């Protein structure tokens, strides 16, 4: 693989890497016939991000040399981020960037051509891997918002940098409400400060959502995508369903596609129901009635049989890696604590520091072999489970 990035596109590539670094510690680099794909997933598998740069984004793009198979690799995010650490330096001094992938030497070579003939060469070691593939379909979500990234970026400015989660909802008059989310603790007598921002329907290019619907997701990853979309002056679309189902954030233009898939809180508590001027009793989305399985549907089955490896080999190497398979949650956790089976305990991943917080978000697994009971015929869904075992 060999590609050449010139002009302002070098900074665009650097900003994309900065956005991905907010999510995962490893970067999956996958050169395809349809462009260069950069993907990552966080350690708890509750956030996934993908940028696909079209061949026209590059001055020169060659996915593979004649007679050779397409290579794909996985490298440490910190290693690749160090090349694009200073965005100001990229804009002022770097004229072009050449990226080449050599399978024989197991090296990813990134060469920066700077002013006055200065060249900076970075040799990064990588590991051969299979393609990281998430399964989702924005079109299957009943609710969708689209607005300029600048509008949403200004809306999240009042929230403190340390805030972990934010709740997005639609209130009376189709006002879009963003409110800081804080986990309530029974033994805490200190009330946290709540920040709320309201946006009118006129601020959105498209608003297709029921009044009273609300979801809660991590703010850190959302800010990462907003920062990139604002710099590129792009519109941001938010596709979401009932609480507990992943929210899909998309940006798109003629040269690149971006997808962020973030887990949402599965529990429906009084805090989110009392979101600003939202309805006290939220209507249940119609899609939830037939596509969300009952917890008992999977009680007697091994949860491992509903998961496939996160890293799966793509059948059609030349196809555009923006999957269009519906994503739906796994069985909802019970409202009251109860005993867990040994199989469930083994399937639950270990606690990992960072976002999203444990016991609140669900892990997004990247595939399934069985469809949920009662769901319409279609592609396999992605299942989810608690991101931490018994506390």
Short mmCIF file of N, CA, C and O in Angstrom, two decimals, residues 3 5 31 95 102-103 124 140 145 214 216 233 252 325 346 358:
data_model
loop_
_atom_site.label_atom_id
_atom_site.label_comp_id
_atom_site.label_asym_id
_atom_site.label_seq_id
_atom_site.Cartn_x
_atom_site.Cartn_y
_atom_site.Cartn_z
N UNK A 3 0.28 5.67 -0.39
CA UNK A 3 -0.60 6.80 -0.65
C UNK A 3 0.14 8.10 -0.34
O UNK A 3 1.05 8.14 0.50
N UNK A 5 -0.57 12.19 0.54
CA UNK A 5 -1.51 13.23 0.96
C UNK A 5 -0.80 14.58 0.84
O UNK A 5 0.34 14.73 1.29
N UNK A 31 -6.16 -0.75 3.94
CA UNK A 31 -6.24 -0.20 2.58
C UNK A 31 -7.17 -1.02 1.71
O UNK A 31 -7.00 -2.24 1.57
N UNK A 95 4.25 19.90 3.77
CA UNK A 95 3.69 20.09 2.43
C UNK A 95 3.01 18.84 1.90
O UNK A 95 2.01 18.93 1.19
N UNK A 102 4.74 -1.94 4.20
CA UNK A 102 5.60 -3.00 3.68
C UNK A 102 5.40 -4.26 4.50
O UNK A 102 5.76 -4.30 5.68
N UNK A 103 4.82 -5.26 3.88
CA UNK A 103 4.55 -6.50 4.60
C UNK A 103 5.79 -7.31 4.90
O UNK A 103 5.83 -8.05 5.89
N UNK A 124 7.12 2.64 11.85
CA UNK A 124 6.27 2.12 12.92
C UNK A 124 6.06 0.63 12.71
O UNK A 124 5.69 0.18 11.61
N UNK A 140 -32.04 1.96 10.09
CA UNK A 140 -32.98 1.19 10.91
C UNK A 140 -33.41 1.95 12.17
O UNK A 140 -34.31 1.50 12.87
N UNK A 145 -31.48 13.13 13.89
CA UNK A 145 -31.25 14.56 13.93
C UNK A 145 -30.09 14.89 13.01
O UNK A 145 -29.11 14.14 12.96
N UNK A 214 -35.34 10.04 24.75
CA UNK A 214 -34.07 10.52 25.30
C UNK A 214 -33.08 9.36 25.40
O UNK A 214 -33.46 8.23 25.68
N UNK A 216 -28.74 8.54 26.68
CA UNK A 216 -27.57 9.03 27.40
C UNK A 216 -26.33 8.30 26.88
O UNK A 216 -26.32 7.08 26.80
N UNK A 233 -16.10 21.63 8.47
CA UNK A 233 -17.35 22.32 8.13
C UNK A 233 -18.38 21.34 7.56
O UNK A 233 -19.01 21.58 6.52
N UNK A 252 -20.33 12.92 6.35
CA UNK A 252 -20.10 12.43 5.00
C UNK A 252 -19.90 13.60 4.05
O UNK A 252 -20.59 14.61 4.13
N UNK A 325 -25.88 -3.45 8.15
CA UNK A 325 -26.62 -4.52 8.80
C UNK A 325 -27.23 -3.98 10.08
O UNK A 325 -26.58 -3.24 10.80
N UNK A 346 -18.74 -15.71 32.80
CA UNK A 346 -17.58 -15.94 31.97
C UNK A 346 -17.60 -15.07 30.74
O UNK A 346 -16.56 -14.70 30.22
N UNK A 358 -18.57 1.56 34.39
CA UNK A 358 -19.10 0.21 34.52
C UNK A 358 -20.53 0.19 35.03
O UNK A 358 -21.00 1.13 35.63
#
